[in-house]
Amino acid sequence: MTDVEPAGSLQRHLGPGDAVIIGLGSMIDAGVFAAFGPAAGAAGAGLLIGLAIAAVIAYCNATSSAQLAARYPESGGTYVYGRRRLGAVWGYLAGWGFVVGKTASCAAMALTIGAYAWPQHPRPVAVAAAVLLTVVNYFGIAKTAQLTRLLVALTLIALTLVVVACLAGGTADADRLSPIWPGSGPGAVHAVLQAAALLFFAFAGYARIATLGEEVRDPTRTIPKAIPAALGLTVGVYLLVGLSALLAVGPDRLAAAVDPLAVAVSAGRLHSLTPAVRVGGVVASLGVLLSLLAGVGRTTLAMARERDLPGWLAAVHPTHGVPHRAELLLGGAVIVIVTVSDVRGAIGFSSFAILVYYAVANASAFTLDGPQRRWLRPLALVGGAGCVVLALTLPAASILTGLGVLTAGIAVRAAPRP
């Protein structure tokens, strides 16, 4: 027996704190600076109910992901789990959905950085951010964890300023939370579920911990603890921020704003804090882009190892211990998308693809045996059904585009190979 990792394996640099920080960096991100506006437009103050629904589904997904990651501590996340538990096609569907969906998310985050930093010319800033963070990831996951820790700290400071400015700015009014349920009948239910789907986009980062399973020390203990811890902290932050913004300006003003938290802060007597909030939006977007690049690169590595993607993408850098070819290809793809894409379309497609990814994760967890089976199966069933329902509440264009891209990926895999 030897402690030396086999050739081609990634190095286990990450401890429990690093894993939680990467999860926080993936979840407490640009979503919290942008998602409350569309969610308020969908459900008004009912976005708080949508947030609770999204949190419950995210918890089920996180539990399934944690148990699977502990059983299979390899890079690749649900791509690996689906292959092991359901078969190669389901694993490929999850992996393909993750790669294309999160590549679109990377582009959306880069564009968000550009929009906050230089609204008149966002694309050059977006390209520069994609290049910079691709380089950071290229030089190793330990450096990624260190930078993510700094970005998370700065983001939490900015969100603290949001809460203070909203609650102490003189505009907070509890009447703005009424009505909490947006109307009656099926339309109101759909509105709340759509708000949940939009807010779920900001929760999805806990999978990043699972995709880094091959680089976590003692993964069977670390991952099941790190994922729920990161998710619980994120839910608490989002609830406090969302409630504060609603009290400060109400759902209508949030829905009309492209920068809802900045609008909420600027409405009160502490409006001088608004520039700091805008900086926070940039920092948060940098944090999630950094974590996304790391996670997508490692899922690409896992798929290349199985020859579901070209084998040359499975190369691991001998010095830096990262899938360097996958990282460089991903960075190039993000730069191309940034130059031509619409950020709203990218987010809608990404949400659909990632909900499919988590549906496969829950289906995989449902098949696990052992002492945890009694409580894991009901959670996996709720999580899987919730993912399907939320996916179907997205705009029709996002659903059709997502189905088209996923179907095309399966067709390419099934085609005869030379």
Short mmCIF file of C-alpha atoms in Angstrom, two decimals, residues 37-247:
data_model
loop_
_atom_site.label_atom_id
_atom_site.label_comp_id
_atom_site.label_asym_id
_atom_site.label_seq_id
_atom_site.Cartn_x
_atom_site.Cartn_y
_atom_site.Cartn_z
CA GLY A 37 -35.17 41.48 -9.54
CA PRO A 38 -36.56 38.81 -11.91
CA ALA A 39 -37.91 36.83 -8.95
CA ALA A 40 -39.78 39.90 -7.68
CA GLY A 41 -41.17 40.41 -11.18
CA ALA A 42 -42.48 36.85 -11.18
CA ALA A 43 -43.99 36.65 -7.70
CA GLY A 44 -43.72 40.00 -5.92
CA ALA A 45 -43.07 39.57 -2.21
CA GLY A 46 -43.87 35.90 -2.82
CA LEU A 47 -40.24 35.58 -3.87
CA LEU A 48 -39.58 34.80 -0.20
CA ILE A 49 -41.78 31.70 -0.57
CA GLY A 50 -39.95 30.92 -3.80
CA LEU A 51 -36.67 31.24 -1.93
CA ALA A 52 -37.87 28.73 0.65
CA ILE A 53 -38.92 26.29 -2.09
CA ALA A 54 -35.60 26.69 -3.88
CA ALA A 55 -33.77 26.11 -0.59
CA VAL A 56 -35.69 22.88 0.12
CA ILE A 57 -34.97 21.50 -3.35
CA ALA A 58 -31.36 22.62 -3.09
CA TYR A 59 -31.06 20.84 0.26
CA CYS A 60 -32.38 17.61 -1.25
CA ASN A 61 -29.97 17.99 -4.16
CA ALA A 62 -27.11 18.77 -1.81
CA THR A 63 -27.83 15.70 0.33
CA SER A 64 -27.92 13.46 -2.74
CA SER A 65 -24.72 15.04 -4.10
CA ALA A 66 -22.94 14.67 -0.74
CA GLN A 67 -23.79 10.98 -0.37
CA LEU A 68 -22.80 10.23 -3.95
CA ALA A 69 -19.56 12.23 -3.67
CA ALA A 70 -18.61 10.36 -0.52
CA ARG A 71 -19.24 7.03 -2.28
CA TYR A 72 -17.42 8.09 -5.45
CA PRO A 73 -14.72 10.66 -4.51
CA GLU A 74 -13.62 11.32 -8.08
CA SER A 75 -13.66 14.39 -10.28
CA GLY A 76 -16.75 14.67 -12.46
CA GLY A 77 -19.69 14.95 -10.06
CA THR A 78 -23.00 13.61 -11.39
CA TYR A 79 -21.36 12.52 -14.63
CA VAL A 80 -19.55 9.88 -12.58
CA TYR A 81 -22.53 9.09 -10.35
CA GLY A 82 -24.92 8.68 -13.29
CA ARG A 83 -22.53 6.32 -15.05
CA ARG A 84 -22.02 4.20 -11.93
CA ARG A 85 -25.65 4.07 -10.77
CA LEU A 86 -27.83 4.49 -13.88
CA GLY A 87 -25.68 3.72 -16.91
CA ALA A 88 -23.39 5.45 -19.37
CA VAL A 89 -26.12 7.37 -21.24
CA TRP A 90 -27.53 8.98 -18.08
CA GLY A 91 -24.05 9.86 -16.90
CA TYR A 92 -23.29 11.41 -20.25
CA LEU A 93 -26.55 13.41 -20.17
CA ALA A 94 -25.63 14.83 -16.77
CA GLY A 95 -22.05 15.57 -17.79
CA TRP A 96 -23.02 17.17 -21.07
CA GLY A 97 -25.71 19.24 -19.35
CA PHE A 98 -23.21 20.40 -16.76
CA VAL A 99 -20.50 21.30 -19.25
CA VAL A 100 -22.70 23.23 -21.69
CA GLY A 101 -24.90 24.76 -19.00
CA LYS A 102 -22.04 25.92 -16.83
CA THR A 103 -20.06 27.16 -19.81
CA ALA A 104 -23.04 29.42 -20.51
CA SER A 105 -23.01 30.41 -16.83
CA CYS A 106 -19.33 31.30 -17.09
CA ALA A 107 -20.12 33.63 -19.97
CA ALA A 108 -23.03 35.16 -18.06
CA MET A 109 -20.85 35.79 -15.02
CA ALA A 110 -18.12 37.36 -17.15
CA LEU A 111 -20.69 39.66 -18.74
CA THR A 112 -22.03 40.56 -15.29
CA ILE A 113 -18.53 41.59 -14.25
CA GLY A 114 -18.34 43.82 -17.31
CA ALA A 115 -21.78 45.33 -16.69
CA TYR A 116 -20.96 46.27 -13.09
CA ALA A 117 -17.40 47.43 -13.75
CA TRP A 118 -17.85 49.36 -17.02
CA PRO A 119 -21.51 49.50 -18.11
CA GLN A 120 -20.73 51.37 -21.33
CA HIS A 121 -18.26 48.72 -22.58
CA PRO A 122 -18.89 45.45 -20.73
CA ARG A 123 -17.48 43.00 -23.27
CA PRO A 124 -13.78 43.97 -23.07
CA VAL A 125 -13.93 43.68 -19.28
CA ALA A 126 -15.73 40.33 -19.58
CA VAL A 127 -13.03 38.97 -21.90
CA ALA A 128 -10.27 40.22 -19.59
CA ALA A 129 -11.93 38.56 -16.58
CA ALA A 130 -12.26 35.23 -18.42
CA VAL A 131 -8.59 35.33 -19.44
CA LEU A 132 -7.37 36.28 -15.95
CA LEU A 133 -9.30 33.60 -14.09
CA THR A 134 -8.43 30.91 -16.63
CA VAL A 135 -4.78 31.67 -15.87
CA VAL A 136 -5.43 31.45 -12.11
CA ASN A 137 -7.08 28.03 -12.49
CA TYR A 138 -4.25 26.87 -14.73
CA PHE A 139 -1.74 27.30 -11.91
CA GLY A 140 -3.50 25.00 -9.47
CA ILE A 141 -6.53 24.37 -7.27
CA ALA A 142 -4.76 25.50 -4.08
CA LYS A 143 -4.42 28.98 -5.56
CA THR A 144 -8.08 28.82 -6.63
CA ALA A 145 -9.15 28.09 -3.04
CA GLN A 146 -7.00 30.92 -1.67
CA LEU A 147 -8.39 33.50 -4.08
CA THR A 148 -11.95 32.25 -3.58
CA ARG A 149 -11.56 32.74 0.19
CA LEU A 150 -10.68 36.40 -0.38
CA LEU A 151 -13.52 36.95 -2.85
CA VAL A 152 -16.08 35.38 -0.50
CA ALA A 153 -14.96 37.63 2.35
CA LEU A 154 -15.28 40.76 0.19
CA THR A 155 -18.69 39.67 -1.10
CA LEU A 156 -20.00 39.10 2.44
CA ILE A 157 -18.80 42.57 3.41
CA ALA A 158 -20.72 44.07 0.47
CA LEU A 159 -23.89 42.14 1.38
CA THR A 160 -23.56 43.28 4.98
CA LEU A 161 -23.55 46.86 3.72
CA VAL A 162 -26.70 46.09 1.71
CA VAL A 163 -28.53 44.81 4.78
CA VAL A 164 -27.40 47.74 6.96
CA ALA A 165 -28.31 50.35 4.34
CA CYS A 166 -31.72 48.80 3.65
CA LEU A 167 -32.74 48.38 7.29
CA ALA A 168 -31.19 51.60 8.63
CA GLY A 169 -31.75 53.84 5.63
CA GLY A 170 -35.14 55.09 6.76
CA THR A 171 -37.23 53.47 4.00
CA ALA A 172 -37.91 50.02 5.48
CA ASP A 173 -41.65 49.32 5.68
CA ALA A 174 -43.24 45.97 6.65
CA ASP A 175 -46.30 46.77 4.51
CA ARG A 176 -44.15 46.09 1.42
CA LEU A 177 -44.27 42.37 2.26
CA SER A 178 -48.02 42.27 1.65
CA PRO A 179 -49.43 40.39 -0.15
CA ILE A 180 -46.99 37.56 0.40
CA TRP A 181 -48.93 35.27 -1.97
CA PRO A 182 -49.29 36.69 -5.52
CA GLY A 183 -52.98 36.25 -6.31
CA SER A 184 -54.98 33.04 -6.54
CA GLY A 185 -55.31 29.92 -8.64
CA PRO A 186 -52.74 28.11 -10.80
CA GLY A 187 -51.25 31.39 -12.01
CA ALA A 188 -50.08 32.29 -8.52
CA VAL A 189 -48.58 28.84 -8.00
CA HIS A 190 -46.73 29.14 -11.31
CA ALA A 191 -45.46 32.60 -10.35
CA VAL A 192 -44.00 31.37 -7.06
CA LEU A 193 -42.44 28.33 -8.72
CA GLN A 194 -40.92 30.52 -11.43
CA ALA A 195 -39.43 32.72 -8.72
CA ALA A 196 -38.03 29.57 -7.11
CA ALA A 197 -36.51 28.50 -10.44
CA LEU A 198 -34.88 31.88 -10.91
CA LEU A 199 -33.51 31.90 -7.37
CA PHE A 200 -32.32 28.30 -7.71
CA PHE A 201 -29.82 29.56 -10.27
CA ALA A 202 -28.02 31.28 -7.38
CA PHE A 203 -27.93 28.11 -5.24
CA ALA A 204 -26.41 25.66 -7.68
CA GLY A 205 -22.77 26.04 -6.63
CA TYR A 206 -22.70 23.24 -4.05
CA ALA A 207 -22.05 20.79 -6.90
CA ARG A 208 -18.66 22.44 -7.31
CA ILE A 209 -17.51 20.72 -4.11
CA ALA A 210 -18.55 17.35 -5.52
CA THR A 211 -16.82 17.92 -8.86
CA LEU A 212 -13.59 18.57 -6.95
CA GLY A 213 -13.88 15.25 -5.08
CA GLU A 214 -10.53 13.96 -6.32
CA GLU A 215 -8.75 16.97 -4.81
CA VAL A 216 -10.36 16.90 -1.33
CA ARG A 217 -8.52 15.33 1.59
CA ASP A 218 -10.52 12.54 3.30
CA PRO A 219 -13.47 13.01 0.90
CA THR A 220 -15.78 10.48 2.58
CA ARG A 221 -15.88 12.70 5.67
CA THR A 222 -15.22 16.14 4.22
CA ILE A 223 -17.73 16.29 1.35
CA PRO A 224 -20.91 15.25 3.26
CA LYS A 225 -20.14 17.94 5.84
CA ALA A 226 -18.96 20.69 3.49
CA ILE A 227 -21.91 20.70 1.08
CA PRO A 228 -24.73 21.16 3.65
CA ALA A 229 -22.61 23.66 5.60
CA ALA A 230 -22.03 25.84 2.54
CA LEU A 231 -25.70 25.59 1.53
CA GLY A 232 -27.01 26.46 5.00
CA LEU A 233 -24.82 29.55 5.24
CA THR A 234 -25.92 30.65 1.78
CA VAL A 235 -29.64 30.26 2.51
CA GLY A 236 -29.28 32.41 5.61
CA VAL A 237 -27.46 35.16 3.70
CA TYR A 238 -29.98 35.15 0.83
CA LEU A 239 -32.97 35.29 3.16
CA LEU A 240 -31.57 38.25 5.06
CA VAL A 241 -30.59 40.14 1.90
CA GLY A 242 -33.88 39.47 0.09
CA LEU A 243 -36.00 40.44 3.07
CA SER A 244 -34.01 43.65 3.61
CA ALA A 245 -34.32 44.71 -0.04
CA LEU A 246 -38.07 44.05 -0.08
CA LEU A 247 -38.55 46.10 3.10
#
